[in-house]
Amino acid sequence: MPPGWDEWDVPVRKLYEEYGYRLNENGVTRDYGWEEQDYLSDVLARKARDFIAGADQPFFLFLAPIGPHNPANPAHRHAHAFPLAMAPRTPSFNQADVSREPFWLRNRPPLPLDAQADVDETYRRRLRAMLGVDDLVGSVVGALREAGKLDDTYIFFTSDNGFHLGTHRLKQGKTTPFEETIRVPLVVRGPGIAPGSTINRMGATIDLAPTFAELGGAVLPPFAEGRSLVPLLRGRPPAEWRKHVLVEFTRPADPSSAAQTPVPAYRALRTEQYTYVRYETGERQLYDLNTDPYQLANLAATADPALVARLDRQLAAMAACAGAACRQADSQG
């Protein structure tokens, strides 16, 4: 149990199965089985309810369920939900023309029908697993309401990555610079946030820590690179805000996908209008998200050289910055 936590409940074995796992409960391990009540999301929900009921104000609860991570095992009660659901057939699903794409994508054949059927089954499993997450969220909100803390509590709902399900010829995956993998949901409720409102400013995962720090009254350390979202959430956007974010991939290729050409390491710049990518191979991608939201037309070879040069400079500045300097680099037009 690391210092700083009053309650620490973290799965340490077979966590992705959601049944038959081992949980570190405040430094003592406990094995869970395969009964309905052992489902990991449900166990975490119960522990969250107990924590909320006994917590003094203010408190911080970090709750990270496994679903819908592969193998996306649902709770027994949800095992037969969504029997006919199919993965969305967006324009990028099983992309027809990849002739202008980098070699790793050009080298991937279209998904045959059996692979598309596998994608649909994965989609159904993920939907079923999300029902358990939905129950967990409802349990947390109910516990806050019962404790009289709901109106004074900020709730952030987000994820760590997106996921390909047949898009761009990828049966599954999460390591590309495409929108399907780099965009995640972010839903927030709490004091001062207008119900049903939408904020169209660009946020990033690195903004969460500065946001929590401000809400908790802590001083932002100098090494932090993100921006606090609090002014946006309270309807008082600052005069200057970021115009782009840095996306990087350096992890070795997944051995399970060795039959396919792996995604090379890359750095990418995601602006309000463009996605610009430079791979370690020297290949590039450029998409105009205003006219091509599904990223089907790689413009890197035909775009205005001045535009490419500007994006190149901005990408280099984002890759080189550190700490507070990144809050200058990300706002340069």
Short mmCIF file of C-alpha atoms in Angstrom, two decimals:
data_model
loop_
_atom_site.label_atom_id
_atom_site.label_comp_id
_atom_site.label_asym_id
_atom_site.label_seq_id
_atom_site.Cartn_x
_atom_site.Cartn_y
_atom_site.Cartn_z
CA MET A 1 0.00 0.00 0.00
CA PRO A 2 1.75 3.19 -1.13
CA PRO A 3 1.85 6.23 1.16
CA GLY A 4 -0.87 8.84 0.93
CA TRP A 5 -3.89 6.56 0.56
CA ASP A 6 -6.44 5.82 3.28
CA GLU A 7 -8.00 3.00 1.26
CA TRP A 8 -6.12 0.94 -1.35
CA ASP A 9 -7.90 -1.82 -3.29
CA VAL A 10 -6.03 -2.88 -6.42
CA PRO A 11 -6.23 -6.16 -8.38
CA VAL A 12 -2.81 -7.77 -8.76
CA ARG A 13 -3.57 -11.08 -10.52
CA LYS A 14 -5.93 -11.97 -13.39
CA LEU A 15 -7.48 -8.53 -13.17
CA TYR A 16 -8.61 -8.50 -16.79
CA GLU A 17 -10.69 -11.63 -16.25
CA GLU A 18 -12.87 -9.81 -13.66
CA TYR A 19 -13.49 -13.19 -12.00
CA GLY A 20 -10.97 -15.45 -10.26
CA TYR A 21 -8.60 -12.57 -9.51
CA ARG A 22 -6.51 -11.49 -6.53
CA LEU A 23 -7.08 -8.12 -4.85
CA ASN A 24 -4.61 -6.16 -2.74
CA GLU A 25 -6.81 -4.78 0.03
CA ASN A 26 -4.76 -2.27 2.00
CA GLY A 27 -1.65 -4.43 1.74
CA VAL A 28 -3.35 -7.79 2.36
CA THR A 29 -4.15 -9.97 -0.67
CA ARG A 30 -7.50 -11.71 -1.03
CA ASP A 31 -8.62 -14.13 -3.73
CA TYR A 32 -12.04 -13.77 -5.33
CA GLY A 33 -13.90 -16.49 -7.19
CA TRP A 34 -16.48 -16.83 -9.94
CA GLU A 35 -19.77 -16.08 -8.20
CA GLU A 36 -21.92 -13.14 -9.26
CA GLN A 37 -20.87 -11.10 -6.23
CA ASP A 38 -17.17 -11.60 -7.10
CA TYR A 39 -17.35 -9.55 -10.31
CA LEU A 40 -14.54 -7.01 -10.02
CA SER A 41 -16.55 -3.93 -11.04
CA ASP A 42 -19.19 -4.83 -8.45
CA VAL A 43 -16.57 -5.38 -5.74
CA LEU A 44 -14.97 -2.03 -6.49
CA ALA A 45 -18.41 -0.39 -6.47
CA ARG A 46 -19.16 -1.77 -3.01
CA LYS A 47 -15.80 -0.61 -1.68
CA ALA A 48 -16.39 2.83 -3.22
CA ARG A 49 -19.79 3.08 -1.52
CA ASP A 50 -18.26 2.21 1.85
CA PHE A 51 -15.47 4.74 1.34
CA ILE A 52 -17.90 7.51 0.39
CA ALA A 53 -20.13 6.79 3.36
CA GLY A 54 -17.23 7.12 5.79
CA ALA A 55 -15.17 9.81 4.09
CA ASP A 56 -14.70 13.25 5.56
CA GLN A 57 -14.93 16.29 3.32
CA PRO A 58 -13.06 16.92 1.14
CA PHE A 59 -12.06 13.53 -0.28
CA PHE A 60 -10.56 12.13 -3.46
CA LEU A 61 -11.64 8.78 -4.94
CA PHE A 62 -9.81 7.32 -7.93
CA LEU A 63 -11.90 4.45 -9.29
CA ALA A 64 -10.62 2.55 -12.33
CA PRO A 65 -12.75 -0.42 -13.46
CA ILE A 66 -11.28 -2.88 -15.96
CA GLY A 67 -14.15 -2.99 -18.47
CA PRO A 68 -14.27 -2.92 -21.41
CA HIS A 69 -10.61 -3.97 -21.68
CA ASN A 70 -10.03 -7.29 -23.45
CA PRO A 71 -11.20 -9.98 -22.90
CA ALA A 72 -14.17 -7.79 -21.88
CA ASN A 73 -15.76 -10.35 -19.60
CA PRO A 74 -19.22 -9.21 -18.49
CA ALA A 75 -20.97 -9.87 -15.20
CA HIS A 76 -23.01 -13.07 -15.30
CA ARG A 77 -26.23 -11.01 -15.32
CA HIS A 78 -25.15 -9.26 -18.53
CA ALA A 79 -23.78 -12.28 -20.41
CA HIS A 80 -26.54 -12.35 -23.03
CA ALA A 81 -27.15 -8.65 -23.58
CA PHE A 82 -26.93 -7.04 -27.04
CA PRO A 83 -27.24 -10.30 -29.01
CA LEU A 84 -27.58 -8.56 -32.40
CA ALA A 85 -25.34 -5.53 -31.93
CA MET A 86 -22.76 -4.80 -34.63
CA ALA A 87 -19.74 -2.51 -34.60
CA PRO A 88 -20.54 0.82 -36.28
CA ARG A 89 -19.84 0.77 -40.00
CA THR A 90 -18.33 4.25 -40.18
CA PRO A 91 -16.66 5.46 -43.39
CA SER A 92 -13.31 4.38 -41.91
CA PHE A 93 -14.50 0.82 -41.23
CA ASN A 94 -12.38 -1.59 -43.30
CA GLN A 95 -10.95 1.38 -45.20
CA ALA A 96 -11.13 0.71 -48.92
CA ASP A 97 -8.26 2.87 -50.24
CA VAL A 98 -4.99 2.88 -48.29
CA SER A 99 -2.73 3.68 -51.25
CA ARG A 100 -1.52 7.00 -49.77
CA GLU A 101 -0.96 5.66 -46.26
CA PRO A 102 2.32 4.63 -44.58
CA PHE A 103 3.61 1.14 -45.29
CA TRP A 104 2.33 -0.34 -42.01
CA LEU A 105 -1.23 0.42 -43.14
CA ARG A 106 -0.78 -0.18 -46.87
CA ASN A 107 0.50 -3.64 -46.03
CA ARG A 108 -2.71 -4.64 -44.26
CA PRO A 109 -5.28 -6.43 -46.41
CA PRO A 110 -8.98 -5.66 -46.10
CA LEU A 111 -10.72 -7.50 -43.28
CA PRO A 112 -12.46 -10.64 -44.58
CA LEU A 113 -15.99 -11.43 -43.48
CA ASP A 114 -14.92 -13.77 -40.69
CA ALA A 115 -12.67 -11.07 -39.24
CA GLN A 116 -15.54 -8.58 -39.42
CA ALA A 117 -17.70 -11.09 -37.54
CA ASP A 118 -14.98 -11.29 -34.86
CA VAL A 119 -15.04 -7.49 -34.63
CA ASP A 120 -18.78 -7.58 -34.04
CA GLU A 121 -18.42 -10.17 -31.29
CA THR A 122 -15.73 -8.07 -29.61
CA TYR A 123 -18.05 -5.08 -29.84
CA ARG A 124 -20.86 -7.04 -28.17
CA ARG A 125 -18.55 -8.20 -25.39
CA ARG A 126 -17.41 -4.63 -24.78
CA LEU A 127 -20.99 -3.40 -24.59
CA ARG A 128 -21.80 -6.12 -22.06
CA ALA A 129 -18.74 -5.25 -19.98
CA MET A 130 -19.78 -1.59 -20.02
CA LEU A 131 -23.07 -2.49 -18.37
CA GLY A 132 -21.03 -3.40 -15.30
CA VAL A 133 -19.25 -0.03 -15.50
CA ASP A 134 -22.64 1.66 -15.85
CA ASP A 135 -23.82 -0.10 -12.69
CA LEU A 136 -20.65 1.05 -10.91
CA VAL A 137 -21.22 4.68 -11.90
CA GLY A 138 -24.82 4.48 -10.72
CA SER A 139 -23.69 3.00 -7.43
CA VAL A 140 -21.20 5.82 -6.84
CA VAL A 141 -23.74 8.52 -7.66
CA GLY A 142 -26.28 6.82 -5.38
CA ALA A 143 -23.78 6.64 -2.53
CA LEU A 144 -22.95 10.32 -2.89
CA ARG A 145 -26.63 11.23 -2.87
CA GLU A 146 -27.35 9.09 0.20
CA ALA A 147 -24.41 10.67 2.04
CA GLY A 148 -25.56 14.20 1.16
CA LYS A 149 -22.35 14.82 -0.77
CA LEU A 150 -23.51 14.75 -4.38
CA ASP A 151 -24.05 18.50 -4.78
CA ASP A 152 -20.57 19.26 -3.43
CA THR A 153 -18.63 16.63 -5.39
CA TYR A 154 -17.02 16.80 -8.82
CA ILE A 155 -17.29 13.57 -10.82
CA PHE A 156 -14.93 13.03 -13.77
CA PHE A 157 -15.68 10.14 -16.15
CA THR A 158 -13.03 9.37 -18.75
CA SER A 159 -10.82 6.61 -20.17
CA ASP A 160 -7.17 5.90 -20.88
CA ASN A 161 -7.37 5.26 -24.62
CA GLY A 162 -9.68 4.70 -27.54
CA PHE A 163 -9.87 1.48 -29.55
CA HIS A 164 -10.06 0.32 -33.14
CA LEU A 165 -12.89 -2.04 -34.02
CA GLY A 166 -12.50 -2.65 -37.73
CA THR A 167 -11.62 0.95 -38.53
CA HIS A 168 -8.72 1.55 -40.92
CA ARG A 169 -8.52 -2.22 -41.53
CA LEU A 170 -7.60 -2.81 -37.88
CA LYS A 171 -9.46 -5.67 -36.28
CA GLN A 172 -8.52 -4.17 -32.92
CA GLY A 173 -5.80 -1.94 -31.51
CA LYS A 174 -4.99 1.29 -29.70
CA THR A 175 -1.51 2.44 -30.75
CA THR A 176 -2.24 4.49 -33.87
CA PRO A 177 -2.55 8.29 -34.24
CA PHE A 178 -6.09 8.00 -35.62
CA GLU A 179 -9.04 9.62 -33.85
CA GLU A 180 -10.51 6.26 -32.90
CA THR A 181 -7.63 5.65 -30.49
CA ILE A 182 -6.41 9.07 -29.32
CA ARG A 183 -9.83 10.53 -28.44
CA VAL A 184 -11.51 9.54 -25.18
CA PRO A 185 -14.73 10.60 -23.48
CA LEU A 186 -14.60 13.24 -20.75
CA VAL A 187 -17.81 13.94 -18.87
CA VAL A 188 -17.79 16.11 -15.75
CA ARG A 189 -20.49 17.14 -13.30
CA GLY A 190 -20.19 19.23 -10.17
CA PRO A 191 -20.61 22.66 -8.58
CA GLY A 192 -20.59 25.53 -11.06
CA ILE A 193 -20.94 23.32 -14.16
CA ALA A 194 -24.00 24.10 -16.29
CA PRO A 195 -26.05 20.88 -16.71
CA GLY A 196 -26.11 19.62 -20.28
CA SER A 197 -23.41 22.02 -21.44
CA THR A 198 -20.65 21.15 -23.89
CA ILE A 199 -17.15 22.63 -23.88
CA ASN A 200 -15.47 22.75 -27.28
CA ARG A 201 -11.96 23.68 -26.12
CA MET A 202 -9.24 21.07 -26.53
CA GLY A 203 -8.36 19.11 -23.41
CA ALA A 204 -5.79 16.39 -22.78
CA THR A 205 -5.16 13.66 -20.23
CA ILE A 206 -2.30 15.71 -18.76
CA ASP A 207 -4.92 18.30 -17.72
CA LEU A 208 -6.51 16.03 -15.14
CA ALA A 209 -3.80 16.35 -12.47
CA PRO A 210 -3.66 20.17 -12.63
CA THR A 211 -7.46 20.25 -12.51
CA PHE A 212 -7.62 18.05 -9.41
CA ALA A 213 -4.83 20.09 -7.83
CA GLU A 214 -6.77 23.34 -8.25
CA LEU A 215 -10.01 21.84 -6.99
CA GLY A 216 -8.16 20.53 -3.94
CA GLY A 217 -6.39 23.80 -3.24
CA ALA A 218 -2.92 22.46 -4.03
CA VAL A 219 -0.15 24.40 -5.74
CA LEU A 220 0.71 23.18 -9.23
CA PRO A 221 4.30 21.86 -9.24
CA PRO A 222 6.67 23.37 -11.82
CA PHE A 223 7.11 20.10 -13.73
CA ALA A 224 3.41 19.87 -14.64
CA GLU A 225 2.72 20.31 -18.34
CA GLY A 226 -1.08 20.27 -18.42
CA ARG A 227 -3.63 23.01 -17.84
CA SER A 228 -6.33 23.18 -15.20
CA LEU A 229 -9.79 22.70 -16.72
CA VAL A 230 -11.47 24.49 -13.81
CA PRO A 231 -11.94 27.85 -15.64
CA LEU A 232 -13.57 26.04 -18.57
CA LEU A 233 -15.80 23.96 -16.30
CA ARG A 234 -17.03 27.07 -14.50
CA GLY A 235 -17.78 28.96 -17.71
CA ARG A 236 -14.86 31.38 -17.46
CA PRO A 237 -12.48 30.32 -20.27
CA PRO A 238 -9.12 32.11 -20.20
CA ALA A 239 -8.18 34.44 -23.03
CA GLU A 240 -5.43 32.05 -24.14
CA TRP A 241 -5.89 28.29 -24.42
CA ARG A 242 -4.06 25.47 -26.12
CA LYS A 243 -4.29 25.07 -29.86
CA HIS A 244 -2.75 21.60 -30.13
CA VAL A 245 -1.57 18.55 -28.20
CA LEU A 246 1.34 16.15 -28.60
CA VAL A 247 0.72 12.44 -29.22
CA GLU A 248 3.64 10.02 -28.97
CA PHE A 249 4.07 6.29 -29.45
CA THR A 250 7.32 4.49 -28.62
CA ARG A 251 6.21 1.18 -27.07
CA PRO A 252 7.49 -1.97 -28.83
CA ALA A 253 5.05 -3.70 -31.11
CA ASP A 254 2.58 -6.09 -29.53
CA PRO A 255 3.90 -9.65 -30.12
CA SER A 256 0.32 -10.85 -30.60
CA SER A 257 0.15 -8.82 -33.82
CA ALA A 258 3.46 -10.07 -35.19
CA ALA A 259 1.74 -11.40 -38.32
CA GLN A 260 0.99 -7.79 -39.33
CA THR A 261 3.40 -4.95 -40.02
CA PRO A 262 3.66 -3.17 -36.65
CA VAL A 263 2.93 0.50 -36.16
CA PRO A 264 6.31 2.29 -36.10
CA ALA A 265 7.19 4.81 -33.40
CA TYR A 266 5.81 8.25 -34.16
CA ARG A 267 5.14 11.76 -32.91
CA ALA A 268 1.92 13.49 -33.87
CA LEU A 269 0.39 16.91 -33.51
CA ARG A 270 -3.37 17.09 -33.05
CA THR A 271 -4.62 20.63 -33.67
CA GLU A 272 -8.16 21.95 -33.80
CA GLN A 273 -8.16 21.27 -37.55
CA TYR A 274 -5.34 18.87 -38.40
CA THR A 275 -3.68 15.63 -37.40
CA TYR A 276 -0.04 15.63 -38.49
CA VAL A 277 2.15 12.56 -37.94
CA ARG A 278 5.86 11.88 -38.41
CA TYR A 279 6.98 8.25 -38.13
CA GLU A 280 10.49 7.08 -37.32
CA THR A 281 10.51 5.65 -40.85
CA GLY A 282 10.30 9.18 -42.27
CA GLU A 283 6.74 8.63 -43.50
CA ARG A 284 4.09 11.23 -42.73
CA GLN A 285 0.34 11.60 -42.45
CA LEU A 286 -1.75 14.76 -42.61
CA TYR A 287 -5.52 14.94 -42.30
CA ASP A 288 -7.84 17.93 -42.43
CA LEU A 289 -10.41 17.01 -39.79
CA ASN A 290 -12.82 19.71 -40.94
CA THR A 291 -13.26 18.15 -44.37
CA ASP A 292 -12.14 14.58 -43.59
CA PRO A 293 -13.21 13.68 -40.02
CA TYR A 294 -12.72 9.94 -40.64
CA GLN A 295 -9.14 10.46 -41.85
CA LEU A 296 -9.42 8.75 -45.21
CA ALA A 297 -7.35 11.17 -47.32
CA ASN A 298 -3.68 11.50 -46.37
CA LEU A 299 -2.62 14.94 -47.62
CA ALA A 300 1.04 14.78 -46.56
CA ALA A 301 2.37 14.51 -50.12
CA THR A 302 0.10 17.15 -51.66
CA ALA A 303 -0.50 19.78 -48.96
CA ASP A 304 0.82 23.33 -49.07
CA PRO A 305 4.52 23.10 -48.07
CA ALA A 306 4.08 26.17 -45.86
CA LEU A 307 1.37 24.38 -43.88
CA VAL A 308 3.51 21.26 -43.47
CA ALA A 309 6.49 23.36 -42.38
CA ARG A 310 4.37 25.17 -39.77
CA LEU A 311 3.02 21.91 -38.37
CA ASP A 312 6.56 20.52 -38.34
CA ARG A 313 7.75 23.46 -36.25
CA GLN A 314 4.87 23.17 -33.82
CA LEU A 315 5.43 19.42 -33.45
CA ALA A 316 9.13 19.96 -32.76
CA ALA A 317 8.34 22.61 -30.14
CA MET A 318 5.86 20.32 -28.38
CA ALA A 319 8.31 17.41 -28.41
CA ALA A 320 11.08 19.57 -26.94
CA CYS A 321 9.17 21.47 -24.25
CA ALA A 322 9.01 20.59 -20.55
CA GLY A 323 7.02 21.84 -17.59
CA ALA A 324 5.42 25.27 -17.80
CA ALA A 325 7.07 25.89 -21.19
CA CYS A 326 4.61 23.41 -22.70
CA ARG A 327 1.78 25.79 -21.79
CA GLN A 328 3.43 28.26 -24.14
CA ALA A 329 4.33 25.78 -26.88
CA ASP A 330 0.80 24.39 -27.07
CA SER A 331 -0.75 27.81 -27.67
CA GLN A 332 1.48 28.97 -30.51
CA GLY A 333 -0.46 29.34 -33.76
#
